Every structure is written in structure tokens, then in C-alpha cells.
Amino acid sequence: MNKVFKLLGIVIIILFLSLYFSKYNNEYYENKNDLTEEAIKKYEKDLKEGKKIIPSEYIPKEKDYNNTVSRMGMKASRIIEKIINNSVKYAVKYIDNSS
């Protein structure tokens, strides 16, 4: 019974830490559609000249940050996700059987 509480405690700590650190990743997506000063000037110039306005021309192009390290990080996170899912399922089955 003591091992179950240790395992459950470790799972809860891992879940807490993953949620705590994931909040820092969300800030990138909030500012994704900000226009740069150059894009605003180009927009105003095109507007004055009466050109056709296409919004995608003024939003900066996204850079591709995929590399070996990021792919390894994604694989590691998938493995950790599977471990946590299986651990929670096992803990729920154990608690369900003991009651």
C-alpha cells in the first residue's frame, strides 16, 4: 500500500511540473499575429496607393525551428505521456480492485 502512495505521489509531482512548465510555451502563440513596424508602414503605404490588401502579405513568415533536439524532445514527451497514462490506468485499476 505504501508503494502505491509513493507511485501516486510521483505521478502527481510529474503532472504538476509538466503543467507548470507548459504555461511558458503558450506565450509564443499569443503574440503570433503581431505586425512589425515595417509591415504596418507597408500596409499604410499600400492603403494610400489604393492597392489590393491581402492580409497574409503583412504577417511575418514563420521560421521552422525543427531540428534533431526538438524531435528528440517530442519523442521523449510521447514516451513520458504513455508512461503516465499507463501508470494512472494501473493506479485506478488497483484502487478499484481494492475497494
Coordinates of N, CA and C in Angstrom, one line a residue:
M1 N 0.8 -1.2 0.0 CA 0.0 0.0 0.0 C 0.9 1.3 0.0
N2 N 2.0 1.2 0.7 CA 2.9 2.3 0.8 C 3.5 2.6 -0.6
K3 N 3.8 1.6 -1.4 CA 4.3 1.7 -2.7 C 3.4 2.4 -3.6
V4 N 2.1 2.2 -3.5 CA 1.0 2.8 -4.3 C 1.0 4.3 -4.0
F5 N 1.1 4.7 -2.7 CA 1.1 6.1 -2.4 C 2.3 6.8 -2.9
K6 N 3.5 6.1 -2.9 CA 4.7 6.7 -3.5 C 4.5 6.9 -5.0
L7 N 4.1 5.9 -5.6 CA 3.9 6.0 -7.1 C 2.9 7.1 -7.4
L8 N 1.8 7.1 -6.7 CA 0.8 8.2 -6.9 C 1.3 9.6 -6.7
G9 N 2.2 9.7 -5.6 CA 2.8 11.0 -5.3 C 3.7 11.4 -6.4
I10 N 4.5 10.5 -6.9 CA 5.5 10.8 -8.0 C 4.7 11.2 -9.3
V11 N 3.6 10.5 -9.6 CA 2.8 10.8 -10.8 C 2.2 12.2 -10.6
I12 N 1.7 12.6 -9.4 CA 1.2 13.9 -9.2 C 2.2 15.0 -9.3
I13 N 3.4 14.7 -8.8 CA 4.5 15.7 -8.9 C 4.9 15.9 -10.4
I14 N 5.0 14.8 -11.1 CA 5.3 14.9 -12.6 C 4.3 15.7 -13.3
L15 N 3.0 15.4 -13.0 CA 1.9 16.1 -13.7 C 2.0 17.6 -13.4
F16 N 2.2 17.9 -12.1 CA 2.3 19.3 -11.7 C 3.4 20.0 -12.4
L17 N 4.6 19.4 -12.4 CA 5.7 20.1 -13.1 C 5.5 20.3 -14.6
S18 N 4.9 19.3 -15.2 CA 4.7 19.4 -16.6 C 3.7 20.5 -16.9
L19 N 2.6 20.6 -16.1 CA 1.7 21.7 -16.3 C 2.3 23.1 -16.0
Y20 N 3.1 23.1 -14.9 CA 3.8 24.4 -14.5 C 4.7 24.9 -15.6
F21 N 5.5 24.0 -16.2 CA 6.4 24.5 -17.2 C 5.8 24.7 -18.6
S22 N 4.6 24.1 -18.8 CA 3.9 24.2 -20.1 C 3.3 25.6 -20.3
K23 N 3.1 26.3 -19.1 CA 2.5 27.6 -19.3 C 3.4 28.6 -20.0
Y24 N 4.7 28.4 -19.9 CA 5.7 29.2 -20.6 C 5.7 29.1 -22.1
N25 N 5.2 27.9 -22.6 CA 5.2 27.7 -24.0 C 4.0 28.4 -24.7
N26 N 3.0 28.7 -23.9 CA 1.8 29.3 -24.5 C 2.0 30.7 -24.9
E27 N 2.9 31.4 -24.3 CA 3.1 32.8 -24.6 C 3.5 33.1 -26.1
Y28 N 4.2 32.1 -26.7 CA 4.6 32.3 -28.1 C 3.4 32.4 -29.0
Y29 N 2.4 31.6 -28.8 CA 1.2 31.5 -29.6 C 0.3 32.7 -29.4
E30 N 0.3 33.4 -28.3 CA -0.5 34.5 -28.0 C -0.1 35.7 -28.9
N31 N 1.2 35.9 -29.2 CA 1.8 37.0 -29.9 C 2.1 36.7 -31.3
K32 N 1.5 35.6 -31.8 CA 1.9 35.1 -33.1 C 1.5 36.0 -34.3
N33 N 0.4 36.8 -34.2 CA -0.1 37.6 -35.3 C 0.2 39.0 -35.1
D34 N 1.2 39.4 -34.4 CA 1.6 40.8 -34.2 C 2.3 41.2 -35.5
L35 N 2.0 42.5 -35.9 CA 2.6 43.0 -37.1 C 3.9 43.8 -36.7
T36 N 4.9 43.7 -37.5 CA 6.1 44.5 -37.3 C 5.9 46.0 -37.8
E37 N 6.7 46.8 -37.4 CA 6.6 48.2 -37.8 C 6.7 48.4 -39.3
E38 N 7.6 47.6 -39.9 CA 7.8 47.6 -41.4 C 6.5 47.2 -42.1
A39 N 5.9 46.2 -41.5 CA 4.6 45.7 -42.1 C 3.5 46.7 -42.0
I40 N 3.5 47.4 -40.9 CA 2.4 48.4 -40.7 C 2.7 49.6 -41.7
K41 N 3.9 50.0 -41.9 CA 4.2 51.0 -42.8 C 3.9 50.6 -44.2
K42 N 4.2 49.4 -44.6 CA 3.9 48.9 -45.9 C 2.4 48.8 -46.1
Y43 N 1.6 48.4 -45.1 CA 0.2 48.4 -45.2 C -0.4 49.8 -45.4
E44 N 0.1 50.8 -44.6 CA -0.4 52.1 -44.8 C -0.1 52.7 -46.2
K45 N 1.1 52.4 -46.6 CA 1.5 52.9 -48.0 C 0.6 52.2 -49.1
D46 N 0.4 50.9 -49.0 CA -0.4 50.3 -49.9 C -1.9 50.8 -49.9
L47 N -2.3 51.1 -48.7 CA -3.7 51.6 -48.5 C -3.8 53.0 -49.1
K48 N -2.8 53.8 -49.0 CA -2.9 55.2 -49.6 C -2.8 55.1 -51.1
E49 N -2.0 54.1 -51.6 CA -1.9 54.0 -53.1 C -3.1 53.2 -53.7
G50 N -4.0 52.7 -52.9 CA -5.2 52.0 -53.4 C -4.9 50.6 -53.9
K51 N -3.8 50.0 -53.4 CA -3.6 48.6 -53.9 C -4.5 47.7 -53.1
K52 N -4.6 46.5 -53.7 CA -5.5 45.4 -53.1 C -4.7 44.9 -51.8
I53 N -5.5 44.9 -50.7 CA -4.9 44.5 -49.5 C -5.1 43.0 -49.3
I54 N -4.0 42.3 -49.1 CA -4.0 40.8 -48.8 C -3.3 40.7 -47.4
P55 N -4.1 40.3 -46.4 CA -3.5 40.3 -45.0 C -2.3 39.4 -44.9
S56 N -2.2 38.3 -45.6 CA -1.0 37.4 -45.5 C 0.3 38.0 -45.9
E57 N 0.2 39.1 -46.7 CA 1.4 39.8 -47.1 C 2.1 40.6 -46.0
Y58 N 1.3 40.9 -45.0 CA 1.8 41.8 -43.9 C 2.2 41.0 -42.6
I59 N 1.8 39.8 -42.5 CA 2.2 39.0 -41.4 C 3.5 38.3 -41.6
P60 N 4.5 38.5 -40.7 CA 5.8 37.9 -41.0 C 5.8 36.4 -41.1
K61 N 6.6 35.9 -41.9 CA 6.7 34.4 -42.2 C 7.3 33.7 -40.9
E62 N 6.7 32.5 -40.7 CA 7.2 31.8 -39.5 C 8.5 31.0 -39.9
K63 N 9.4 31.0 -38.9 CA 10.6 30.2 -39.1 C 10.4 28.8 -38.6
D64 N 11.1 27.9 -39.3 CA 11.0 26.5 -38.9 C 12.1 26.1 -37.9
Y65 N 11.7 25.8 -36.7 CA 12.7 25.6 -35.7 C 12.9 24.1 -35.4
N66 N 12.4 23.2 -36.3 CA 12.6 21.8 -36.1 C 14.0 21.4 -36.3
N67 N 14.5 20.7 -35.4 CA 15.9 20.1 -35.5 C 16.0 18.8 -34.7
T68 N 17.1 18.3 -34.6 CA 17.3 16.9 -34.0 C 16.9 17.0 -32.5
V69 N 17.3 18.1 -31.9 CA 17.0 18.2 -30.4 C 15.5 18.3 -30.2
S70 N 14.8 19.1 -31.0 CA 13.3 19.2 -30.8 C 12.6 18.0 -31.1
R71 N 13.0 17.2 -32.1 CA 12.4 16.0 -32.5 C 12.6 14.9 -31.4
M72 N 13.8 14.9 -30.8 CA 14.1 14.0 -29.6 C 13.2 14.4 -28.4
G73 N 13.1 15.7 -28.2 CA 12.2 16.2 -27.1 C 10.8 15.7 -27.3
M74 N 10.3 15.8 -28.6 CA 8.9 15.3 -28.8 C 8.8 13.8 -28.6
K75 N 9.8 13.1 -29.0 CA 9.7 11.6 -28.8 C 9.7 11.3 -27.3
A76 N 10.6 12.0 -26.6 CA 10.7 11.8 -25.1 C 9.3 12.1 -24.5
S77 N 8.7 13.2 -24.9 CA 7.4 13.6 -24.3 C 6.3 12.6 -24.6
R78 N 6.4 12.0 -25.8 CA 5.4 10.9 -26.1 C 5.6 9.7 -25.2
I79 N 6.9 9.4 -25.0 CA 7.2 8.2 -24.1 C 6.7 8.5 -22.7
I80 N 7.0 9.7 -22.2 CA 6.6 10.1 -20.9 C 5.1 10.1 -20.8
E81 N 4.4 10.5 -21.8 CA 2.9 10.6 -21.8 C 2.4 9.1 -21.7
K82 N 2.9 8.2 -22.5 CA 2.5 6.8 -22.4 C 2.7 6.2 -21.0
I83 N 3.9 6.5 -20.4 CA 4.2 6.0 -19.1 C 3.2 6.5 -18.1
I84 N 2.9 7.8 -18.1 CA 1.9 8.4 -17.2 C 0.6 7.9 -17.4
N85 N 0.1 7.8 -18.7 CA -1.2 7.2 -18.9 C -1.3 5.8 -18.4
N86 N -0.3 4.9 -18.6 CA -0.3 3.6 -18.1 C -0.3 3.5 -16.6
S87 N 0.5 4.4 -16.0 CA 0.5 4.5 -14.5 C -0.8 4.9 -13.9
V88 N -1.4 5.9 -14.5 CA -2.7 6.3 -14.0 C -3.8 5.2 -14.1
K89 N -3.8 4.5 -15.3 CA -4.7 3.4 -15.5 C -4.4 2.3 -14.5
Y90 N -3.2 2.0 -14.2 CA -2.8 0.9 -13.3 C -3.3 1.4 -11.9
A91 N -3.1 2.6 -11.5 CA -3.5 3.1 -10.2 C -5.0 3.0 -10.0
V92 N -5.7 3.4 -11.0 CA -7.2 3.4 -11.0 C -7.7 2.0 -10.9
K93 N -7.1 1.0 -11.6 CA -7.5 -0.4 -11.5 C -7.2 -0.9 -10.1
Y94 N -6.0 -0.6 -9.6 CA -5.6 -1.1 -8.3 C -6.6 -0.5 -7.2
I95 N -6.9 0.7 -7.3 CA -7.8 1.3 -6.3 C -9.2 0.7 -6.5
D96 N -9.6 0.5 -7.7 CA -10.9 -0.1 -8.0 C -11.0 -1.5 -7.4
N97 N -10.0 -2.3 -7.6 CA -10.0 -3.7 -7.1 C -9.9 -3.8 -5.6
S98 N -9.2 -2.8 -5.0 CA -9.0 -2.9 -3.5 C -10.3 -2.5 -2.8
S99 N -11.2 -1.8 -3.4 CA -12.4 -1.3 -2.7 C -13.5 -2.2 -2.8

